[in-house]
Short mmCIF file of C-alpha atoms in Angstrom, two decimals:
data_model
loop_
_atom_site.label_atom_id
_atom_site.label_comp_id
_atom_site.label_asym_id
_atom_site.label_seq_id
_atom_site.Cartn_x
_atom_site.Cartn_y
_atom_site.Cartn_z
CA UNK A 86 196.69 129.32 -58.12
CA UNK A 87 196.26 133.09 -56.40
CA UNK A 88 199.48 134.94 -55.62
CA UNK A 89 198.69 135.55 -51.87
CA UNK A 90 196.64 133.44 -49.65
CA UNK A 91 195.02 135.62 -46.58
CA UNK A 92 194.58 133.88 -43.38
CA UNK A 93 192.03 135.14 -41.24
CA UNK A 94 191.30 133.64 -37.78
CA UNK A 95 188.12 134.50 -36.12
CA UNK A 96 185.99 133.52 -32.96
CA UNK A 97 182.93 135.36 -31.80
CA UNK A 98 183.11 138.44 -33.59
CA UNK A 99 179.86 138.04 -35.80
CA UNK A 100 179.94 142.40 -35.34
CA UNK A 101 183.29 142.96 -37.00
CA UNK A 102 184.56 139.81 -39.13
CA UNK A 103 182.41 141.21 -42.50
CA UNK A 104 184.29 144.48 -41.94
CA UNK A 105 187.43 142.82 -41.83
CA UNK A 106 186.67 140.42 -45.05
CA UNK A 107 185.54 143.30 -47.13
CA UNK A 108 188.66 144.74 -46.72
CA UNK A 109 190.29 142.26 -48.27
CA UNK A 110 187.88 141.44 -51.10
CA UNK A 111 188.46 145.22 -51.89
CA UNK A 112 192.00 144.94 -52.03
CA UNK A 113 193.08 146.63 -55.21
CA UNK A 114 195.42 143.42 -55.68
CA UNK A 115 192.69 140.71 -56.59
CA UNK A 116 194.91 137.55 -57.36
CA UNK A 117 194.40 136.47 -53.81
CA UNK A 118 192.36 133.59 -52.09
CA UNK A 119 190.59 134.45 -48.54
CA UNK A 120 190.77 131.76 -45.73
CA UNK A 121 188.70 132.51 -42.69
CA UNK A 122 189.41 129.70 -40.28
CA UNK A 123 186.34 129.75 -37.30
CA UNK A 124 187.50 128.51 -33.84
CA UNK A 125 184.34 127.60 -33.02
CA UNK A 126 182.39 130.57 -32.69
CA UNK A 127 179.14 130.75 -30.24
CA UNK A 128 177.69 133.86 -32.01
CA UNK A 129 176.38 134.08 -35.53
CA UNK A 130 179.77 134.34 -37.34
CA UNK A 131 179.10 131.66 -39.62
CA UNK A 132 175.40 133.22 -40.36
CA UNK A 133 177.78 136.50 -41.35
CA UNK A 134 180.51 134.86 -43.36
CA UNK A 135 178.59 132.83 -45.48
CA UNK A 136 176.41 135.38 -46.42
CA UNK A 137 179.43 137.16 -48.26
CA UNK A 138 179.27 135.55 -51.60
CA UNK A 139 182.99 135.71 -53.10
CA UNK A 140 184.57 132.61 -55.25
CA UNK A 141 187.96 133.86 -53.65
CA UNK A 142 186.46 133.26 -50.14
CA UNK A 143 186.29 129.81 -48.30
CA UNK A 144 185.64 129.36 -44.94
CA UNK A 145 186.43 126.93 -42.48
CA UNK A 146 185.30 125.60 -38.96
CA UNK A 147 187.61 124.35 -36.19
CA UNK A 148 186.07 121.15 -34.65
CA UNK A 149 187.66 122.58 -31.47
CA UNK A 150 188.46 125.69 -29.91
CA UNK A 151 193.26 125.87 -30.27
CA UNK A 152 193.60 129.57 -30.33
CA UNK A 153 194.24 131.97 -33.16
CA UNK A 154 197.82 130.64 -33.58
CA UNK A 155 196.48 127.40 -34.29
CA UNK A 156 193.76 128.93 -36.57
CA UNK A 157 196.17 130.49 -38.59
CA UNK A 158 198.27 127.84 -39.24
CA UNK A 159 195.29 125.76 -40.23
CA UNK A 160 194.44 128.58 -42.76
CA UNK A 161 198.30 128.26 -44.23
CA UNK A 162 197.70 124.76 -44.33
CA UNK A 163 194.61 124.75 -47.27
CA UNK A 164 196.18 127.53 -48.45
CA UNK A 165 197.97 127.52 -52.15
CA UNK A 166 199.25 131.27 -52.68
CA UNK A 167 203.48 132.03 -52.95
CA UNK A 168 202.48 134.78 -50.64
CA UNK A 169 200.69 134.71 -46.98
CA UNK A 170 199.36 137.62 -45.43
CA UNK A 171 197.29 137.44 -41.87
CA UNK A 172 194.21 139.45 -40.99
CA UNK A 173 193.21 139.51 -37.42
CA UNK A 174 189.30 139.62 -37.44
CA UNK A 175 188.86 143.05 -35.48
CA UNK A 176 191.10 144.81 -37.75
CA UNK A 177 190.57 146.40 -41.34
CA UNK A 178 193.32 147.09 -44.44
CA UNK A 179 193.49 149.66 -46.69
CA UNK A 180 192.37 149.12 -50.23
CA UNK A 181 196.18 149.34 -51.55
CA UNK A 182 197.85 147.25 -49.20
CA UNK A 183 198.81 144.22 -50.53
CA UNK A 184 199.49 145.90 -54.13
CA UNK A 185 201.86 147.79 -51.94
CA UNK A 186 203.74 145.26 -50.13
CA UNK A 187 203.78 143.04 -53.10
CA UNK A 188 205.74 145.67 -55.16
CA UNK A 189 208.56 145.75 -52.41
CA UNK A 190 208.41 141.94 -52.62
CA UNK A 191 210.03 141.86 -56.62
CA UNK A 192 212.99 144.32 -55.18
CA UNK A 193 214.81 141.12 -53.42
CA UNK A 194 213.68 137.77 -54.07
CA UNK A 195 215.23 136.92 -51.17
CA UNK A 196 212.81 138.91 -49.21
CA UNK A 197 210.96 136.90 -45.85
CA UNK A 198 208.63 139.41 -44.67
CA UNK A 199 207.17 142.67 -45.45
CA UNK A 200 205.28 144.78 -43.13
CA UNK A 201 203.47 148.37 -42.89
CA UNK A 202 202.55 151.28 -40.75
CA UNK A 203 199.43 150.83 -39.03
CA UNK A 204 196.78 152.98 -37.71
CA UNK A 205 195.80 152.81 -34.18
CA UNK A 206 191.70 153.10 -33.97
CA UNK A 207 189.16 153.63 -30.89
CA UNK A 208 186.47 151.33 -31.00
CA UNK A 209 184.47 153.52 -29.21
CA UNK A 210 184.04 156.03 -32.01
CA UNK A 211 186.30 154.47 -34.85
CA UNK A 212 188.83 157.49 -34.77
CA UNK A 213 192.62 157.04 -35.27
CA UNK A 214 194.20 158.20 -32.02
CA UNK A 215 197.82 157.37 -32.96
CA UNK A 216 199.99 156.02 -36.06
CA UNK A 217 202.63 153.14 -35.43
CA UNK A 218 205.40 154.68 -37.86
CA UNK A 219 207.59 151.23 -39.64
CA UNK A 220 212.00 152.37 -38.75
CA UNK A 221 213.79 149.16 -39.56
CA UNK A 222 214.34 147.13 -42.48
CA UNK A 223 217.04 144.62 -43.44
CA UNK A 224 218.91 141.87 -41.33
CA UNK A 225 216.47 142.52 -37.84
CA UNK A 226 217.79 139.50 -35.63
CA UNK A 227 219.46 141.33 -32.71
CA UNK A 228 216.83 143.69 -32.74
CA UNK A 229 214.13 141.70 -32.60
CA UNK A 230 215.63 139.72 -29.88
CA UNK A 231 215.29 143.06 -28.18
CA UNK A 232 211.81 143.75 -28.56
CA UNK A 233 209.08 143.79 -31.40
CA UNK A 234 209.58 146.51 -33.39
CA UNK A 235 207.25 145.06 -35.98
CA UNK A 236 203.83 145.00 -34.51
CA UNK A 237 200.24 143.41 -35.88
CA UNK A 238 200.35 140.55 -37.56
CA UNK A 239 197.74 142.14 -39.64
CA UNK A 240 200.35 144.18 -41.36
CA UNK A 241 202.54 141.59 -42.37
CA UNK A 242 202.86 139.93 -45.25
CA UNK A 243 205.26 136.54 -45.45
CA UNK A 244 206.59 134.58 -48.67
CA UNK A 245 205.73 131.17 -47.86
CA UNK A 246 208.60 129.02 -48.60
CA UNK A 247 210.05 131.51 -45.81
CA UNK A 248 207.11 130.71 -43.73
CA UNK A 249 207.86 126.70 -44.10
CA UNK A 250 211.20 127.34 -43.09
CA UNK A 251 210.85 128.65 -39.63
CA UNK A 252 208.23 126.36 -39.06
CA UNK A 253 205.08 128.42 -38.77
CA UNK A 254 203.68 129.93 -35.61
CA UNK A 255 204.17 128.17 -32.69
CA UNK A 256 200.57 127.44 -30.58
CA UNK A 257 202.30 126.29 -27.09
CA UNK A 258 202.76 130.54 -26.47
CA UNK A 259 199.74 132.29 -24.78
CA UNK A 260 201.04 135.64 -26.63
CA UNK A 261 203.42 137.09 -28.74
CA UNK A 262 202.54 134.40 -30.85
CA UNK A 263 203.88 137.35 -33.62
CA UNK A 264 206.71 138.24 -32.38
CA UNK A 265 208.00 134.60 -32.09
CA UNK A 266 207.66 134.58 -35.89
CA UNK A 267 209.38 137.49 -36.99
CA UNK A 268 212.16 136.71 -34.88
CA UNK A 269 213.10 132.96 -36.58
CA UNK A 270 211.80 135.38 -39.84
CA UNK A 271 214.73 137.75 -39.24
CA UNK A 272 216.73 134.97 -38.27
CA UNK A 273 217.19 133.68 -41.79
CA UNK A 274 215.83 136.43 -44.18
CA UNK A 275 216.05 140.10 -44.78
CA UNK A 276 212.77 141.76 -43.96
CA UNK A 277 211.49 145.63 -45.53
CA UNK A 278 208.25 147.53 -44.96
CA UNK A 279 206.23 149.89 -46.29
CA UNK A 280 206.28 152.97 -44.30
CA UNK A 281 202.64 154.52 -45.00
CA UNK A 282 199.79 153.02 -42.33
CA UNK A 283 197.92 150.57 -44.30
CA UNK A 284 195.96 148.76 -41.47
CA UNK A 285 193.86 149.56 -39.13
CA UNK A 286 194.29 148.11 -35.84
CA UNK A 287 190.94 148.90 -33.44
CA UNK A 288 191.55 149.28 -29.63
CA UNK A 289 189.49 147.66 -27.19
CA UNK A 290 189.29 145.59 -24.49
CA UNK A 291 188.61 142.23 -25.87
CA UNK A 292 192.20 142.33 -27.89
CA UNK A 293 194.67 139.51 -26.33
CA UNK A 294 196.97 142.42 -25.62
CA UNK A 295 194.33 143.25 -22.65
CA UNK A 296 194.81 139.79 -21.43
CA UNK A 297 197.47 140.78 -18.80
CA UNK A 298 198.02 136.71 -17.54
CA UNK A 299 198.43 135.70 -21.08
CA UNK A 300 200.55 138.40 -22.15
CA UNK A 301 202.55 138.05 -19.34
CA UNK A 302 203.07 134.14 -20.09
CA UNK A 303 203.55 134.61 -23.45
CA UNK A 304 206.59 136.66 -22.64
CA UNK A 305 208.32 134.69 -19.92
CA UNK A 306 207.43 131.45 -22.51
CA UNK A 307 209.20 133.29 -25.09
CA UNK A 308 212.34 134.77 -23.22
CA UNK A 309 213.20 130.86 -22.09
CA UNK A 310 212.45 130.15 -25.96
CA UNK A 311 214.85 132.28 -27.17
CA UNK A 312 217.54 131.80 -24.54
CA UNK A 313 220.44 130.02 -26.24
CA UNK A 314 220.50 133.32 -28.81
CA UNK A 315 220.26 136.08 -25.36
CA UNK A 316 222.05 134.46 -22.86
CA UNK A 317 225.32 136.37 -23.76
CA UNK A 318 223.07 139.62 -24.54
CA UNK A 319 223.17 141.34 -20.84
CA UNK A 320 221.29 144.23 -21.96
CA UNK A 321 218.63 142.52 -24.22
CA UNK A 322 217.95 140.18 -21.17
CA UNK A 323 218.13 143.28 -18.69
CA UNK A 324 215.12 144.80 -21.18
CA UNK A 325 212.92 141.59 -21.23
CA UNK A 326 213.10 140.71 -17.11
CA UNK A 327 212.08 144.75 -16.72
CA UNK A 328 208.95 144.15 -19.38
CA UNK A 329 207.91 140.83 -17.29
CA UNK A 330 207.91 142.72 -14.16
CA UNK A 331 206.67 145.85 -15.10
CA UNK A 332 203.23 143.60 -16.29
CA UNK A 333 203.25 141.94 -13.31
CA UNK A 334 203.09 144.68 -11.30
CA UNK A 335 200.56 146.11 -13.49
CA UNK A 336 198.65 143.53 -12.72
CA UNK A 337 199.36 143.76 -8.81
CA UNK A 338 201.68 141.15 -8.40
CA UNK A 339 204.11 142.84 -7.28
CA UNK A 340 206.72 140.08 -5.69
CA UNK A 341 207.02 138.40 -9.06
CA UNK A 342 207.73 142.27 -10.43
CA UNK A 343 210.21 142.77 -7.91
CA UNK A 344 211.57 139.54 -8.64
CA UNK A 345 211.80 140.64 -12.39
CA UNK A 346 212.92 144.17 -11.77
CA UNK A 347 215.86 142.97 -9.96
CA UNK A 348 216.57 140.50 -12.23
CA UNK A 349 216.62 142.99 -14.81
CA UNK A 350 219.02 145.51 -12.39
CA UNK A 351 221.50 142.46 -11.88
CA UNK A 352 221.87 141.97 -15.60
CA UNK A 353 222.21 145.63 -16.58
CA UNK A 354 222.77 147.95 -13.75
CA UNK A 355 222.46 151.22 -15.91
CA UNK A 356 219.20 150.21 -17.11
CA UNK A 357 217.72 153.40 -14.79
CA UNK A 358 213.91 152.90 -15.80
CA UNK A 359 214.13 149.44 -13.44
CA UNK A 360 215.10 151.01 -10.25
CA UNK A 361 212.16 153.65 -10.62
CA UNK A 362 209.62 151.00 -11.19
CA UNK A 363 211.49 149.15 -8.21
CA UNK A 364 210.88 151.64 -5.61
CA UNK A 365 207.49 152.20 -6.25
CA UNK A 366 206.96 148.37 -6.29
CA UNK A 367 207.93 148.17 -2.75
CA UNK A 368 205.13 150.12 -0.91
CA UNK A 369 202.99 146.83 -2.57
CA UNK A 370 200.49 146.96 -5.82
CA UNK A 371 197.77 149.70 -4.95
CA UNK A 372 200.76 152.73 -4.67
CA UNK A 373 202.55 151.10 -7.92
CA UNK A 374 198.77 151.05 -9.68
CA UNK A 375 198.45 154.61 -8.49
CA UNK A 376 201.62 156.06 -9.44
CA UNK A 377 201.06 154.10 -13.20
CA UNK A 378 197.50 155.56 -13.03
CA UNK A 379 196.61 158.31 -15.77
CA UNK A 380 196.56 160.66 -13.27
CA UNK A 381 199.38 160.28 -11.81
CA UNK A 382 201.62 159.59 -14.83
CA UNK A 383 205.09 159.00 -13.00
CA UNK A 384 205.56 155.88 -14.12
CA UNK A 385 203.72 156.06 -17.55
CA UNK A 386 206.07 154.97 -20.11
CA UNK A 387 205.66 152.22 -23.21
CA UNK A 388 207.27 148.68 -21.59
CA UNK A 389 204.97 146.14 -23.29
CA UNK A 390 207.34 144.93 -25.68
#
């Protein structure tokens, strides 16, 4: 039986799932099993996979398309290691990662999750732009209720008796599929990180994250989800209603973002950043695009979590 089992969801990425594999096979931790679950690919990502020739690797194919969420859990499911770590099929890990992660592991036994810095690449030309730096360990409820200070799922690695206990991910939400976890994680275990980048998380415009409808429904799926703990949380409410409406005006609806905004005013009327994004709201979505454009910069700011 291998110490960690990594899931790895894929669908049409023939171009980038054999980087993504090899970067596990290379892991300098070996005692691990690979499950790539395919959710019904189109492309030649079966051609690509099975090409690889690794006893640790086994692949699988979805008999219908459910989403990466679903994938994932699939993988779990076959899956036999104490340890889970998840691998999104665009991204890459650094050879030491899960000899890393592991080692904080054996410091609390305890321990649900453990998760890294990341790298932040451009597909375009594979450079790292930016560095996602890892701040919080220990009891994380209330602030992951808050927002997700965690990140990729590719950086995380979960024990799985801790992963049985909160139940898995859950496939009803569009989005922040991640996010969900970590916060029924933190709401029964201690979580830690490792503070040095070891993934690398590629930019570009196929991610979900670019998916502006399902990002958006992932969040207002998961604020109503996690309602009985915020409900008494004015300021943790205030900062969700400002994140829905500040996507949907990014998107150019701009009533539901006004409807949001002032949502997010009534619940914490110091939260300042909502009655800037307010005003420019009200001229409609072309002035709020252009004052959020590069350009412009005025209302620039990080509000997707």
């Amino acid at each position: 039986m291998p110490s960690v089992s990594v899931v790895v969801p894929t669908c049409n990425r023939a171009h980038m799932i054999e980087k993504a594999i090899n970067s596990v096979l290379n892991q300098t931790f070996e005692d691990l099993e690979l499950i790539v679950v395919d959710d019904c690919s189109e492309d030649e990502t079966a051609e690509v996979v099975e090409q690889i020739k690794d006893p640790r690797l086994k692949f699988f194919r979805q008999t219908e398309r459910k989403g990466a969420a679903e994938a994932r859990n699939a993988g779990v499911a076959v899956s036999s290691g104490k340890y889970l770590a998840f691998l999104d099929d665009d991204d890459e890990w650094l050879p030491d990662k899960l000899q890393r992660q592991l080692e904080v592991f054996k410091t609390d036994p305890e321990m649900g999750m453990v998760y890294s810095g990341y790298y932040y690449v451009n597909a375009e030309n594979n450079e790292i732009y930016r560095e996602f730096q890892p701040s919080w360990r220990g009891k994380l409820d209330d602030l992951l209720l808050m927002e997700n200070c965690i990140g990729t799922t590719s950086s995380a690695v979960v024990g799985r008796d801790c992963f049985n206990q909160v139940g898995g991910f859950d496939v009803s939400l569009p989005s922040s599929q991640d996010w969900d976890l970590w916060i029924r994680i933190a709401q029964v275990r201690p979580i830690d990180y490792v503070s040095c980048p070891l993934v690398k998380f590629l930019n570009h415009d196929a991610r979900i994250t670019h998916n502006m409808g399902s990002k958006i429904q992932g969040k207002v799926k998961l604020l109503k989800k996690i309602m009985p703990l915020v409900q008494n949380k004015p300021k943790v409410l205030s900062h969700h209603y400002f994140v829905i409406g500040f996507l949907y005006c990014a998107k150019g609806d701009v009533e539901n973002g006004k409807k949001n905004l002032l949502a997010a005013i009534k619940k914490n009327p110091v939260n300042f950043r909502c009655y800037k994004h307010y005003l420019a709201a009200l001229p409609g979505g072309s002035f709020y695009r252009y004052l959020s454009s590069k350009k412009n910069r005025y209302l620039i700011s990080k509000n997707s979590n």
